[in-house]
Amino acid sequence: MATGRTHRPATRSRGIPEATVARLPLYLRALTALSERSVPTVSSEELATAAGVNSAKLRKDFSYLGSYGTRGVGYDVEYLVYQISRELGLTQDWPVVIVGIGNLGAALANYGGFASRGFRVAALIDADPAMAGKPVAGMPVQHTDDLEKIIEENGVSIGVIATPAGAAQQVSERLIAAGVTSILNFAPTVLSVPDGVDVRKVDLSIELQILAFHEQRKAGEEAAAAASSSSGSSAAASAVASVEPAAGTGTGAAPAAAVEPPAGRAAAAARKGGPEGDVPAVMPA
Amino acid sequence: MATGRTHRPATRSRGIPEATVARLPLYLRALTALSERSVPTVSSEELATAAGVNSAKLRKDFSYLGSYGTRGVGYDVEYLVYQISRELGLTQDWPVVIVGIGNLGAALANYGGFASRGFRVAALIDADPAMAGKPVAGMPVQHTDDLEKIIEENGVSIGVIATPAGAAQQVSERLIAAGVTSILNFAPTVLSVPDGVDVRKVDLSIELQILAFHEQRKAGEEAAAAASSSSGSSAAASAVASVEPAAGTGTGAAPAAAVEPPAGRAAAAARKGGPEGDVPAVMPA
DNA sequence: GGTTGTGAACATATTCACAGCA
DNA sequence: TGCTGTGAATATGTTCACAACC
C-alpha cells in the first residue's frame, strides 16, 4: 500500500516490516491509555488484548524494535511509550496542511486526535475564495494561491488532501513540488506520484464495499436455497432475511435488489463457466 | 484486519483472498470511470495502471473470480463492472446507519460516494437531544433511544460509528444486539465484538503516524552524521533539515523536537543493546 | 501478434512452541 | 515460576514467466 522503496535498495537499514509499522500506533494508543491510568508495567498478553491483536504477534513486533521487555515481568509502560514514539518519529512535531476545507476537511481540522500525537495543523487551504479568511477550528482558511509559500515557510512535509476527486491529482503535484513527501489522501482517486513520495489513502466507500462483501457472504452462508436468478426485488430480500432463522447473532439484513446485469452478456459468461448471479456457486477452477 | 472467520472452517467456499477483496473496489472504481467514458474493453495493463496496481496482480485477482477476459483482447468493461459489483454484493442496496453526528458524522452523511455505490443512509443517530430533529444532509437526526427500532425497521446490517472514542464500544454493542453484523469504526478505539461480526476501522491518526515513520526514515536516510544523543531540541531539528541539501525530491522537513525520553531509563536500554535515540542504528540482531 | 490465466518461485506475515532469562 | 524473545513451521500475498488461446 505505502509506496516508497524502489528508491534504491537502501542500506537494508533497520528492516521493520511494514505490517509491524502499521501496528505500532495501535500499541502506542493502548500504552498511552495505560500510562494515563499510571499502570507501571504490562505483559504482552494484556497489552495485546488492549490493542486487539494476539500476544505472539505483539512480541514479534516488539522484537524488531529491540529487547525492551523483562522476562518474567513484562514491559515498562512509560519506557515503551517512549521507544515506540521515537520509532514512529513522534518525538518530533510534524506540521501538517489540510487542503480542501469542505465538510470532511473541516471535520479533520476539528479532530482532536490530530494535534495530540505529534502532529500540528499548520494551515488549512481551500480553492474557494469565499472561504479565505473564514475561521475553521479556530484557524483562518488560506487560499490555494499561497499553497507553495505556506508549505515552504512552515517546513511542511506531510499533506492531507480532502478535496473533491477531480482536484486531488493537481493538488498533490503542487504539494510535492513545494516539498511535501508524504500524503494522506481522502479523495477517491489514485494519485500518481514520483518515487520517494509516500501516499496513504483513506476511502470510505472502499471500506464499506469490503464490509458488504463479507456481509453478503454471511447471508449466503447457509443459503444454498432461495434466490431465483434476476427478477427478485423484494421477494429476494425477504428470502435472504429468512435464511438464518434466529441463530444467535443478529437479525440478518434485508437489502433490496438494485443493479441489473448488462443484457446479453450473462449468457456468454454461462458458457465460460464463471459463477452466475443465482446460486452461491463454488470455486470455478 | 477484518475479523470474521474462526466462525467455523466454513466449507472453504469460494476462497477469494482478503487482499484481493480489498482491491476489488479499486478496480470497480476504475472500471466505472471507463464505463462513463463509454470505453468498451480494457486490457489488464491499462486497467491496472488506472487502479494503481501492476497487471500481474490484477490478473491474478480476477482469476479468483472466474475467467472474465478474452485472450488477445482484454476485458469487457460493462461486464466486468457487473461481475465485480455482484461479487462485492453491490447489486443489492445496503441500508446504513451513521451513529454520532458530530463534525465527522455530518461529513460522512454529506459524502456523496456513500450513496452512489449501493449504500443508502437509512438514518443518522446522535445521543445529543439537542440534535434530534435537526436536518443534516437533508435528513433529520434521530435520537439514540430509537437506535434498536431504527435498525430493525430498516433491516440495517451495516453501521458506521463516528462517535467519540468513549461511546464507541457501547454503541457497537447496541448495534450488534439490534442486528448489525458489520461495523465501520471511525472512533479511535479497539472494538471488541463477538465472532461473526466484522469490524473495519478508519483512523486518521494511525495513518499519519505511519506516514511519520516513513518520513523520518527519509530524513535520516543519508544522515549518518549529526543528531547528538539526548539534549537536542531545536538544534536537532535544524540538523535534520539540513541533511538532504537539495536532492531532487522535496525540501525536507523541519520539525521541532517535542517529547523527551523518560529520565533514567534510557541508560538501562543502552545496556541491553536496543537502538538508542542518536545514530540511525542498523538491525540489532 | 497480443493478451489472458496460472503454475511455480519468491517474499512477506502470522503462528507455534520453547529455550532463555529474571 | 512466569513471561519474553525468537527460530522454525505455516499461511498468505506478490511476482515471474510462459502456455493457452483469440
Coordinates of C-alpha atoms (C1' of nucleotides) in Angstrom, one line a residue:
Chain A
M1 CA 0.0 0.0 0.0
A2 CA 2.5 2.5 1.1
T3 CA 4.8 3.3 -1.9
G4 CA 8.4 4.4 -1.4
R5 CA 11.1 1.9 -1.6
T6 CA 12.5 1.0 -5.0
H7 CA 14.1 4.3 -4.4
R8 CA 17.3 2.3 -4.0
P9 CA 17.9 -1.0 -2.3
A10 CA 18.8 1.3 0.6
T11 CA 21.3 0.1 3.2
R12 CA 18.7 -2.5 4.2
S13 CA 18.7 -0.3 7.3
R14 CA 16.8 -1.5 10.3
G15 CA 14.2 -3.5 8.5
I16 CA 11.0 -3.2 10.4
P17 CA 8.3 -5.0 8.4
E18 CA 5.5 -2.8 7.1
A19 CA 2.9 -4.8 8.9
T20 CA 4.6 -4.2 12.1
V21 CA 4.9 -0.4 11.5
A22 CA 1.2 -0.3 10.8
R23 CA 0.5 -1.8 14.3
L24 CA 2.9 0.4 16.3
P25 CA 0.3 3.2 16.5
L26 CA -2.2 0.7 17.9
Y27 CA 0.2 -0.4 20.6
L28 CA 1.1 3.2 21.3
R29 CA -2.5 4.1 21.8
A30 CA -3.1 1.2 24.2
L31 CA 0.1 2.1 26.1
T32 CA -0.9 5.7 26.4
A33 CA -4.2 4.7 28.0
L34 CA -2.3 2.5 30.5
S35 CA 0.1 5.4 31.1
E36 CA -2.7 7.7 31.9
R37 CA -4.0 5.2 34.4
S38 CA -0.5 5.1 35.9
V39 CA -0.1 1.4 35.2
P40 CA 3.7 0.8 35.6
T41 CA 4.2 -2.5 33.7
V42 CA 2.2 -4.6 31.3
S43 CA 2.5 -8.1 29.9
S44 CA 2.4 -9.0 26.2
E45 CA -0.8 -10.7 26.8
E46 CA -2.6 -7.8 28.5
L47 CA -1.2 -5.2 26.0
A48 CA -2.1 -7.4 23.1
T49 CA -5.7 -7.7 24.3
A50 CA -5.9 -3.9 24.7
A51 CA -4.6 -3.4 21.2
G52 CA -6.7 -6.0 19.6
V53 CA -4.0 -8.4 18.4
N54 CA -2.6 -11.6 19.8
S55 CA 0.4 -11.7 22.1
A56 CA 2.7 -13.7 19.8
K57 CA 2.3 -11.1 17.1
L58 CA 2.9 -8.3 19.6
R59 CA 6.1 -9.9 20.9
K60 CA 7.4 -10.5 17.4
D61 CA 6.6 -6.9 16.5
F62 CA 8.5 -5.6 19.5
S63 CA 11.4 -7.9 18.8
Y64 CA 12.1 -5.8 15.7
L65 CA 12.5 -2.7 17.8
G66 CA 14.8 -4.2 20.3
S67 CA 14.7 -6.0 23.6
Y68 CA 12.5 -3.7 25.6
G69 CA 10.8 -6.2 28.0
T70 CA 11.8 -8.1 31.1
R71 CA 11.3 -11.8 31.1
G72 CA 9.0 -12.9 33.9
V73 CA 7.7 -9.4 34.3
G74 CA 6.6 -7.6 31.2
Y75 CA 7.1 -4.2 29.7
D76 CA 7.7 -0.9 31.4
V77 CA 4.8 1.2 30.1
E78 CA 6.5 4.7 30.1
Y79 CA 9.6 3.3 28.6
L80 CA 7.8 1.5 25.8
V81 CA 5.7 4.6 25.0
Y82 CA 8.9 6.5 24.5
Q83 CA 10.6 3.9 22.4
I84 CA 7.6 3.4 20.1
S85 CA 7.1 7.2 19.8
R86 CA 10.7 7.6 18.8
E87 CA 10.5 4.8 16.4
L88 CA 7.4 6.4 14.7
G89 CA 9.1 9.7 14.6
L90 CA 6.7 11.2 17.1
T91 CA 9.3 12.7 19.3
Q92 CA 9.3 15.4 16.6
D93 CA 6.4 17.7 15.9
W94 CA 5.2 17.4 12.4
P95 CA 3.4 20.4 10.8
V96 CA 0.6 19.3 8.5
V97 CA -1.5 21.1 6.0
I98 CA -5.1 20.2 5.1
V99 CA -6.1 21.0 1.6
G100 CA -9.8 21.2 0.8
I101 CA -11.9 22.6 3.6
G102 CA -15.3 21.1 2.8
N103 CA -17.3 19.0 5.2
L104 CA -14.6 16.5 5.6
G105 CA -11.7 18.9 5.7
A106 CA -13.4 20.9 8.4
A107 CA -14.1 17.7 10.3
L108 CA -10.4 16.7 10.1
A109 CA -9.3 20.2 11.2
N110 CA -11.6 19.9 14.2
Y111 CA -10.4 16.4 15.0
G112 CA -8.6 16.5 18.3
G113 CA -6.5 13.3 18.0
F114 CA -4.8 15.1 15.2
A115 CA -2.9 17.5 17.3
S116 CA -2.5 15.2 20.3
R117 CA 0.1 12.8 18.9
G118 CA 3.0 14.9 17.4
F119 CA 1.0 16.5 14.6
R120 CA 0.2 20.1 14.3
V121 CA -2.2 21.6 11.8
A122 CA 0.0 24.3 10.3
A123 CA -2.6 25.6 7.8
L124 CA -6.0 25.0 6.2
I125 CA -6.1 25.6 2.5
D126 CA -9.0 25.8 0.1
A127 CA -9.5 26.9 -3.5
D128 CA -12.8 28.7 -2.9
P129 CA -12.0 32.5 -2.5
A130 CA -15.2 32.8 -0.4
M131 CA -13.6 30.5 2.2
A132 CA -10.5 32.6 2.5
G133 CA -10.1 34.2 5.9
K134 CA -13.0 32.3 7.4
P135 CA -12.1 30.6 10.7
V136 CA -12.4 26.8 10.9
A137 CA -11.3 25.1 14.1
G138 CA -10.0 28.5 15.2
M139 CA -7.8 29.0 12.3
P140 CA -8.3 31.1 9.2
V141 CA -8.6 29.3 5.9
Q142 CA -6.0 30.3 3.3
H143 CA -6.3 30.4 -0.4
T144 CA -4.7 27.8 -2.7
D145 CA -2.7 30.5 -4.3
D146 CA -0.5 30.6 -1.3
L147 CA 0.0 26.9 -1.1
E148 CA 3.7 26.8 -2.0
K149 CA 4.5 29.7 0.3
I150 CA 2.8 28.0 3.2
I151 CA 4.5 24.7 2.7
E152 CA 7.9 26.3 2.5
E153 CA 7.6 28.7 5.3
N154 CA 6.3 26.1 7.7
G155 CA 8.6 23.3 6.5
V156 CA 5.6 21.0 5.9
S157 CA 6.4 17.5 4.7
I158 CA 3.0 15.9 5.3
G159 CA -0.1 17.0 3.4
V160 CA -3.7 15.9 3.8
I161 CA -5.9 16.0 0.7
A162 CA -9.6 16.3 1.4
T163 CA -10.6 17.9 -1.9
P164 CA -13.0 16.5 -4.5
A165 CA -11.6 13.7 -6.6
G166 CA -11.1 15.9 -9.6
A167 CA -8.7 18.3 -7.8
A168 CA -6.7 15.7 -5.9
Q169 CA -4.0 14.9 -8.5
Q170 CA -3.3 18.5 -9.2
V171 CA -3.1 19.4 -5.6
S172 CA -0.8 16.5 -4.9
E173 CA 1.5 17.7 -7.6
R174 CA 1.7 21.2 -6.2
L175 CA 2.2 19.9 -2.7
I176 CA 5.1 17.6 -3.9
A177 CA 6.7 20.4 -6.0
A178 CA 6.7 22.6 -2.9
G179 CA 8.4 19.9 -0.7
V180 CA 5.8 17.6 0.7
T181 CA 6.9 14.0 0.6
S182 CA 4.0 12.2 2.4
I183 CA 0.4 12.5 1.5
L184 CA -2.7 11.2 3.2
N185 CA -5.4 11.1 0.6
F186 CA -9.1 11.2 1.4
A187 CA -10.2 11.8 -2.2
P188 CA -11.4 8.8 -4.0
T189 CA -8.7 8.8 -6.7
V190 CA -5.5 7.0 -7.3
L191 CA -2.7 9.6 -7.0
S192 CA 0.3 9.1 -9.2
V193 CA 3.4 10.4 -7.5
P194 CA 7.1 10.2 -8.1
D195 CA 9.3 7.7 -6.3
G196 CA 10.2 8.7 -2.8
V197 CA 6.8 10.2 -2.0
D198 CA 4.5 8.1 0.3
V199 CA 0.8 8.1 -0.2
R200 CA -1.7 6.5 2.1
K201 CA -5.3 6.6 1.2
V202 CA -8.5 6.5 3.3
D203 CA -11.6 5.7 1.3
L204 CA -14.9 5.4 3.0
S205 CA -16.7 3.7 0.2
I206 CA -13.9 1.2 -0.3
E207 CA -14.2 0.2 3.3
L208 CA -18.0 -0.1 3.0
Q209 CA -17.6 -2.3 -0.1
I210 CA -15.3 -4.6 1.7
L211 CA -17.8 -4.9 4.5
A212 CA -20.6 -5.5 2.0
F213 CA -18.6 -8.4 0.5
H214 CA -18.4 -10.1 3.9
E215 CA -21.9 -9.2 4.7
Q216 CA -23.1 -10.9 1.6
R217 CA -21.1 -14.0 2.4
K218 CA -22.8 -14.2 5.8
A219 CA -26.2 -14.0 4.2
G220 CA -25.4 -16.7 1.7
E221 CA -23.6 -18.9 4.3
E222 CA -26.3 -21.5 4.9
A223 CA -28.3 -20.4 1.9
A224 CA -27.9 -22.9 -0.9
A225 CA -31.6 -22.4 -1.2
A226 CA -33.7 -19.5 -2.5
A227 CA -32.6 -16.5 -4.7
S228 CA -34.1 -17.1 -8.1
S229 CA -32.0 -15.6 -10.8
S230 CA -32.6 -12.0 -11.9
S231 CA -36.1 -10.7 -11.3
G232 CA -36.2 -10.9 -7.5
S233 CA -36.7 -7.5 -5.9
S234 CA -38.3 -7.5 -2.5
A235 CA -39.0 -11.2 -2.9
A236 CA -35.3 -11.9 -2.9
A237 CA -34.9 -9.6 0.1
S238 CA -37.2 -11.5 2.3
A239 CA -35.7 -14.7 1.2
V240 CA -32.3 -13.6 2.3
A241 CA -33.7 -12.3 5.6
S242 CA -35.4 -15.6 6.3
V243 CA -32.3 -17.7 5.7
E244 CA -30.9 -17.7 9.2
P245 CA -34.0 -18.2 11.4
A246 CA -32.5 -16.7 14.6
A247 CA -29.1 -18.2 15.0
G248 CA -27.9 -16.0 17.9
T249 CA -26.1 -13.3 16.0
G250 CA -28.3 -10.7 14.6
T251 CA -31.5 -10.5 12.6
G252 CA -29.9 -10.7 9.2
A253 CA -30.2 -8.0 6.6
A254 CA -33.0 -7.2 4.2
P255 CA -31.5 -5.4 1.3
A256 CA -33.5 -4.8 -1.9
A257 CA -32.2 -5.6 -5.4
A258 CA -30.6 -2.7 -7.3
V259 CA -28.2 -3.2 -10.2
E260 CA -29.2 -5.5 -13.0
P261 CA -26.8 -7.5 -15.2
P262 CA -25.9 -6.0 -18.6
A263 CA -28.2 -7.7 -21.1
G264 CA -26.9 -10.4 -23.4
R265 CA -23.6 -10.9 -21.8
A266 CA -24.7 -13.0 -19.0
A267 CA -25.3 -15.9 -21.5
A268 CA -21.7 -15.6 -22.7
A269 CA -20.5 -16.0 -19.2
A270 CA -22.5 -19.1 -18.6
R271 CA -20.7 -20.6 -21.5
K272 CA -17.3 -20.0 -19.9
G273 CA -18.2 -21.4 -16.5
G274 CA -17.8 -18.3 -14.4
P275 CA -20.2 -18.2 -11.4
E276 CA -23.5 -16.6 -12.4
G277 CA -25.9 -14.4 -10.4
D278 CA -28.1 -17.1 -8.9
V279 CA -26.7 -19.9 -6.8
P280 CA -23.8 -19.2 -4.5
A281 CA -21.5 -21.3 -6.7
V282 CA -18.3 -22.9 -5.6
M283 CA -14.8 -22.0 -6.9
P284 CA -14.8 -22.4 -10.7
A285 CA -11.3 -23.9 -11.0
Chain B
M1 CA -7.6 -6.5 9.8
A2 CA -11.1 -7.7 9.1
T3 CA -12.1 -10.1 11.7
G4 CA -14.7 -12.8 11.0
R5 CA -13.5 -16.3 10.2
T6 CA -12.8 -18.6 13.0
H7 CA -16.5 -18.8 12.9
R8 CA -16.1 -22.3 11.6
P9 CA -13.6 -23.7 9.0
A10 CA -16.6 -23.0 6.6
T11 CA -17.0 -25.0 3.5
R12 CA -13.8 -23.4 2.2
S13 CA -16.3 -21.9 -0.1
R14 CA -15.1 -19.8 -2.9
G15 CA -11.9 -18.7 -1.3
I16 CA -11.2 -15.2 -2.5
P17 CA -8.1 -13.9 -0.7
E18 CA -8.7 -11.0 1.6
A19 CA -6.1 -8.9 -0.2
T20 CA -7.9 -9.4 -3.5
V21 CA -11.3 -8.4 -1.9
A22 CA -9.7 -5.2 -0.7
R23 CA -8.6 -4.3 -4.2
L24 CA -11.9 -5.1 -6.0
P25 CA -13.4 -1.7 -5.1
L26 CA -10.4 -0.1 -6.7
Y27 CA -10.9 -2.0 -9.9
L28 CA -14.6 -1.2 -9.8
R29 CA -13.9 2.5 -9.5
A30 CA -11.5 2.5 -12.4
L31 CA -13.9 0.4 -14.5
T32 CA -16.8 2.8 -13.6
A33 CA -14.8 5.7 -14.9
L34 CA -14.1 3.8 -18.1
S35 CA -17.7 2.9 -18.4
E36 CA -18.7 6.5 -18.1
R37 CA -16.4 7.3 -21.0
S38 CA -18.0 4.5 -22.9
V39 CA -14.8 2.6 -23.3
P40 CA -15.9 -0.9 -24.4
T41 CA -12.9 -3.0 -23.5
V42 CA -9.7 -2.7 -21.5
S43 CA -6.5 -4.7 -21.1
S44 CA -5.1 -5.8 -17.8
E45 CA -2.3 -3.4 -18.3
E46 CA -4.5 -0.3 -18.8
L47 CA -6.9 -1.2 -16.0
A48 CA -4.0 -1.9 -13.7
T49 CA -2.5 1.5 -14.3
A50 CA -5.8 3.2 -13.7
A51 CA -6.3 1.3 -10.5
G52 CA -2.7 1.9 -9.3
V53 CA -1.6 -1.8 -9.2
N54 CA 0.5 -3.9 -11.5
S55 CA -1.1 -6.0 -14.2
A56 CA 0.1 -9.4 -12.9
K57 CA -1.6 -8.8 -9.6
L58 CA -4.8 -7.6 -11.3
R59 CA -4.9 -10.7 -13.5
K60 CA -4.3 -13.0 -10.5
D61 CA -7.1 -11.2 -8.6
F62 CA -9.5 -11.6 -11.5
S63 CA -8.6 -15.2 -11.8
Y64 CA -10.2 -15.8 -8.4
L65 CA -13.5 -14.5 -9.7
G66 CA -13.5 -16.6 -12.9
S67 CA -12.4 -16.3 -16.5
Y68 CA -13.9 -13.0 -17.5
G69 CA -11.4 -11.8 -20.1
T70 CA -10.7 -12.6 -23.7
R71 CA -7.1 -13.5 -24.6
G72 CA -5.7 -11.2 -27.1
V73 CA -8.4 -8.6 -26.4
G74 CA -8.9 -7.8 -22.8
Y75 CA -11.9 -7.3 -20.6
D76 CA -15.4 -6.1 -21.5
V77 CA -15.8 -3.1 -19.2
E78 CA -19.6 -3.3 -18.6
Y79 CA -19.4 -7.0 -18.0
L80 CA -16.6 -6.7 -15.5
V81 CA -18.4 -3.9 -13.7
Y82 CA -21.3 -6.2 -13.2
Q83 CA -19.3 -9.2 -12.1
I84 CA -17.3 -7.2 -9.6
S85 CA -20.4 -5.4 -8.3
R86 CA -22.1 -8.7 -7.8
E87 CA -19.0 -10.2 -6.1
L88 CA -18.9 -7.3 -3.7
G89 CA -22.6 -7.6 -3.0
L90 CA -23.3 -4.2 -4.6
T91 CA -26.2 -5.5 -6.7
Q92 CA -28.1 -5.2 -3.5
D93 CA -28.8 -1.9 -1.8
W94 CA -27.4 -1.8 1.7
P95 CA -29.1 0.5 4.2
V96 CA -26.6 2.0 6.6
V97 CA -26.9 4.0 9.8
I98 CA -24.4 6.6 11.0
V99 CA -24.1 7.0 14.7
G100 CA -22.6 10.1 16.1
I101 CA -23.4 13.2 14.1
G102 CA -20.6 15.5 15.0
N103 CA -18.2 17.1 12.5
L104 CA -17.2 13.8 11.1
G105 CA -20.6 12.1 11.2
A106 CA -22.1 15.1 9.3
A107 CA -19.3 15.0 6.8
L108 CA -19.9 11.3 6.2
A109 CA -23.6 11.9 5.9
N110 CA -22.9 14.5 3.2
Y111 CA -20.4 12.4 1.4
G112 CA -21.8 11.6 -2.0
G113 CA -19.7 8.5 -2.8
F114 CA -21.6 6.9 0.1
A115 CA -24.9 6.7 -1.7
S116 CA -23.5 6.2 -5.2
R117 CA -22.3 2.6 -4.8
G118 CA -25.0 0.5 -3.4
F119 CA -25.2 2.1 0.0
R120 CA -28.1 4.2 1.3
V121 CA -28.0 6.2 4.5
A122 CA -31.1 4.9 6.3
A123 CA -30.7 7.1 9.4
L124 CA -28.5 9.5 11.3
I125 CA -28.4 8.9 15.0
D126 CA -27.0 11.0 17.8
A127 CA -27.1 10.9 21.6
D128 CA -27.5 14.7 21.9
P129 CA -31.2 15.5 22.4
A130 CA -30.5 19.0 21.0
M131 CA -29.6 17.4 17.7
A132 CA -32.8 15.4 17.4
G133 CA -34.9 16.5 14.5
K134 CA -32.2 18.8 13.1
P135 CA -31.7 18.2 9.4
V136 CA -28.2 17.0 8.3
A137 CA -27.7 16.3 4.7
G138 CA -31.4 16.7 4.2
M139 CA -32.3 14.1 6.8
P140 CA -33.5 14.6 10.4
V141 CA -31.2 13.4 13.1
Q142 CA -32.8 10.8 15.4
H143 CA -32.1 10.1 19.0
T144 CA -30.1 7.2 20.3
D145 CA -33.1 6.0 22.2
D146 CA -34.6 4.8 19.0
L147 CA -31.5 3.0 17.7
E148 CA -32.8 -0.5 18.0
K149 CA -36.1 0.4 16.4
I150 CA -34.4 2.1 13.5
I151 CA -32.1 -0.9 12.9
E152 CA -34.9 -3.4 12.9
E153 CA -37.4 -1.4 10.9
N154 CA -34.9 -0.7 8.2
G155 CA -33.2 -4.1 8.2
V156 CA -29.8 -2.4 8.7
S157 CA -26.8 -4.7 8.8
I158 CA -24.0 -2.2 8.4
G159 CA -23.4 0.5 11.0
V160 CA -20.9 3.4 10.9
I161 CA -19.6 4.7 14.2
A162 CA -18.5 8.3 14.3
T163 CA -18.9 8.9 18.0
P164 CA -16.2 9.9 20.5
A165 CA -14.0 7.1 21.5
G166 CA -15.6 6.7 24.9
A167 CA -19.0 5.9 23.4
A168 CA -17.9 3.6 20.6
Q169 CA -17.9 0.3 22.5
Q170 CA -21.3 0.7 23.9
V171 CA -22.8 1.9 20.6
S172 CA -21.3 -1.1 18.9
E173 CA -22.9 -3.4 21.5
R174 CA -26.3 -1.9 20.9
L175 CA -25.9 -2.0 17.2
I176 CA -24.9 -5.7 17.3
A177 CA -27.7 -6.6 19.7
A178 CA -30.1 -5.0 17.3
G179 CA -28.9 -7.0 14.3
V180 CA -25.9 -5.2 12.8
T181 CA -23.2 -7.6 11.7
S182 CA -20.7 -5.2 10.0
I183 CA -19.3 -2.0 11.6
L184 CA -17.1 0.7 10.1
N185 CA -15.5 2.3 13.1
F186 CA -14.1 5.9 12.9
A187 CA -13.6 6.2 16.7
P188 CA -10.1 5.7 17.8
T189 CA -10.8 2.6 19.9
V190 CA -10.5 -1.2 19.6
L191 CA -14.0 -2.6 19.5
S192 CA -14.5 -6.0 21.0
V193 CA -17.2 -7.8 19.2
P194 CA -18.5 -11.3 19.0
D195 CA -17.5 -13.8 16.3
G196 CA -19.3 -13.3 13.1
V197 CA -19.3 -9.5 13.3
D198 CA -16.9 -7.7 11.0
V199 CA -15.2 -4.5 12.0
R200 CA -13.2 -2.3 9.9
K201 CA -11.5 0.8 11.3
V202 CA -10.5 4.1 9.8
D203 CA -8.2 6.0 12.0
L204 CA -6.7 9.3 10.8
S205 CA -4.0 9.5 13.4
I206 CA -2.8 6.0 12.8
E207 CA -2.4 6.8 9.1
L208 CA -0.5 9.9 10.0
Q209 CA 1.8 8.0 12.3
I210 CA 2.6 5.5 9.6
L211 CA 3.5 8.4 7.3
A212 CA 5.6 10.0 10.0
F213 CA 7.5 6.8 10.4
H214 CA 8.5 6.7 6.7
E215 CA 9.0 10.4 6.7
Q216 CA 11.5 10.1 9.5
R217 CA 13.3 7.4 7.6
K218 CA 13.7 9.6 4.6
A219 CA 15.2 12.4 6.7
G220 CA 17.7 10.0 8.3
E221 CA 18.4 8.2 5.0
E222 CA 21.8 9.8 4.2
A223 CA 22.2 11.1 7.7
A224 CA 24.8 9.0 9.5
A225 CA 26.0 12.4 10.6
A226 CA 24.5 14.9 13.1
A227 CA 21.9 14.3 15.9
S228 CA 23.8 14.4 19.2
S229 CA 22.2 12.0 21.8
S230 CA 19.5 13.3 24.1
S231 CA 19.6 17.0 24.7
G232 CA 19.0 18.2 21.1
S233 CA 15.9 20.4 20.9
S234 CA 15.8 22.8 18.0
A235 CA 19.4 22.1 17.3
A236 CA 18.5 18.6 16.3
A237 CA 15.7 20.0 14.2
S238 CA 17.9 22.1 12.1
A239 CA 20.3 19.3 11.7
V240 CA 17.6 17.1 10.3
A241 CA 16.5 19.8 7.9
S242 CA 20.0 20.4 6.6
V243 CA 20.7 16.7 6.0
E244 CA 19.5 16.5 2.4
P245 CA 20.9 19.6 0.7
A246 CA 18.5 19.6 -2.3
A247 CA 18.5 16.1 -3.7
G248 CA 15.7 16.4 -6.2
T249 CA 12.7 15.3 -4.1
G250 CA 11.4 17.9 -1.9
T251 CA 12.8 20.4 0.5
G252 CA 13.0 18.2 3.5
A253 CA 11.0 18.7 6.7
A254 CA 11.9 21.0 9.6
P255 CA 10.1 19.5 12.6
A256 CA 10.9 20.8 16.1
A257 CA 11.7 18.4 19.0
A258 CA 8.7 17.6 21.2
V259 CA 8.6 14.5 23.5
E260 CA 11.5 13.8 25.8
P261 CA 12.7 10.4 26.9
P262 CA 11.6 9.3 30.4
A263 CA 14.5 10.1 32.7
G264 CA 16.8 7.3 33.9
R265 CA 15.6 4.5 31.7
A266 CA 17.5 5.4 28.6
A267 CA 20.7 4.2 30.3
A268 CA 19.1 0.9 31.1
A269 CA 18.3 0.4 27.4
A270 CA 21.8 1.1 26.3
R271 CA 22.9 -1.8 28.5
K272 CA 20.6 -4.1 26.7
G273 CA 21.7 -3.2 23.2
G274 CA 18.5 -1.8 21.8
P275 CA 18.9 1.1 19.3
E276 CA 19.1 4.4 21.1
G277 CA 18.0 7.8 20.0
D278 CA 21.1 9.0 18.3
V279 CA 22.6 7.3 15.3
P280 CA 20.3 5.6 12.8
A281 CA 21.5 2.2 14.0
V282 CA 21.4 -1.0 12.0
M283 CA 19.3 -4.0 12.9
P284 CA 20.3 -5.0 16.4
A285 CA 20.2 -8.8 15.9
Chain C
dG1 C1' 0.6 -10.7 -32.8
dG2 C1' -1.5 -9.7 -28.4
dT3 C1' -3.4 -10.7 -24.0
dT4 C1' -5.3 -13.6 -20.6
dG5 C1' -4.9 -17.2 -16.9
dT6 C1' -2.0 -19.7 -13.9
dG7 C1' 1.6 -22.8 -12.1
dA8 C1' 5.9 -22.1 -9.8
dA9 C1' 9.3 -19.2 -7.4
dC10 C1' 9.8 -15.8 -4.2
dA11 C1' 8.6 -12.5 -0.4
dT12 C1' 6.1 -11.2 3.5
dA13 C1' 3.4 -12.1 7.5
dT14 C1' 1.5 -14.9 11.2
dT15 C1' 1.5 -18.5 14.5
dC16 C1' 3.6 -22.1 17.1
dA17 C1' 6.3 -23.7 20.6
dC18 C1' 10.0 -23.5 23.6
dA19 C1' 14.8 -22.0 25.1
dG20 C1' 16.5 -18.5 27.9
dC21 C1' 16.3 -15.4 31.5
dA22 C1' 14.6 -12.6 35.6
Chain D
dT1 C1' 7.7 -20.0 38.1
dG2 C1' 6.3 -16.7 34.5
dC3 C1' 7.0 -14.1 30.7
dT4 C1' 9.9 -12.5 26.9
dG5 C1' 12.3 -13.2 22.6
dT6 C1' 12.9 -15.9 18.6
dG7 C1' 13.9 -19.8 15.5
dA8 C1' 11.1 -22.9 12.7
dA9 C1' 6.7 -24.0 10.5
dT10 C1' 2.9 -22.4 8.3
dA11 C1' -0.1 -19.3 5.8
dT12 C1' -0.9 -15.5 2.8
dG13 C1' 0.4 -12.4 -0.8
dT14 C1' 3.2 -11.0 -4.9
dT15 C1' 5.8 -11.5 -9.0
dC16 C1' 7.6 -14.1 -12.8
dA17 C1' 7.3 -16.2 -17.0
dC18 C1' 5.0 -18.7 -20.3
dA19 C1' 1.5 -21.9 -22.2
dA20 C1' -3.1 -21.4 -24.0
dC21 C1' -6.0 -19.1 -26.7
dC22 C1' -8.3 -15.4 -29.6

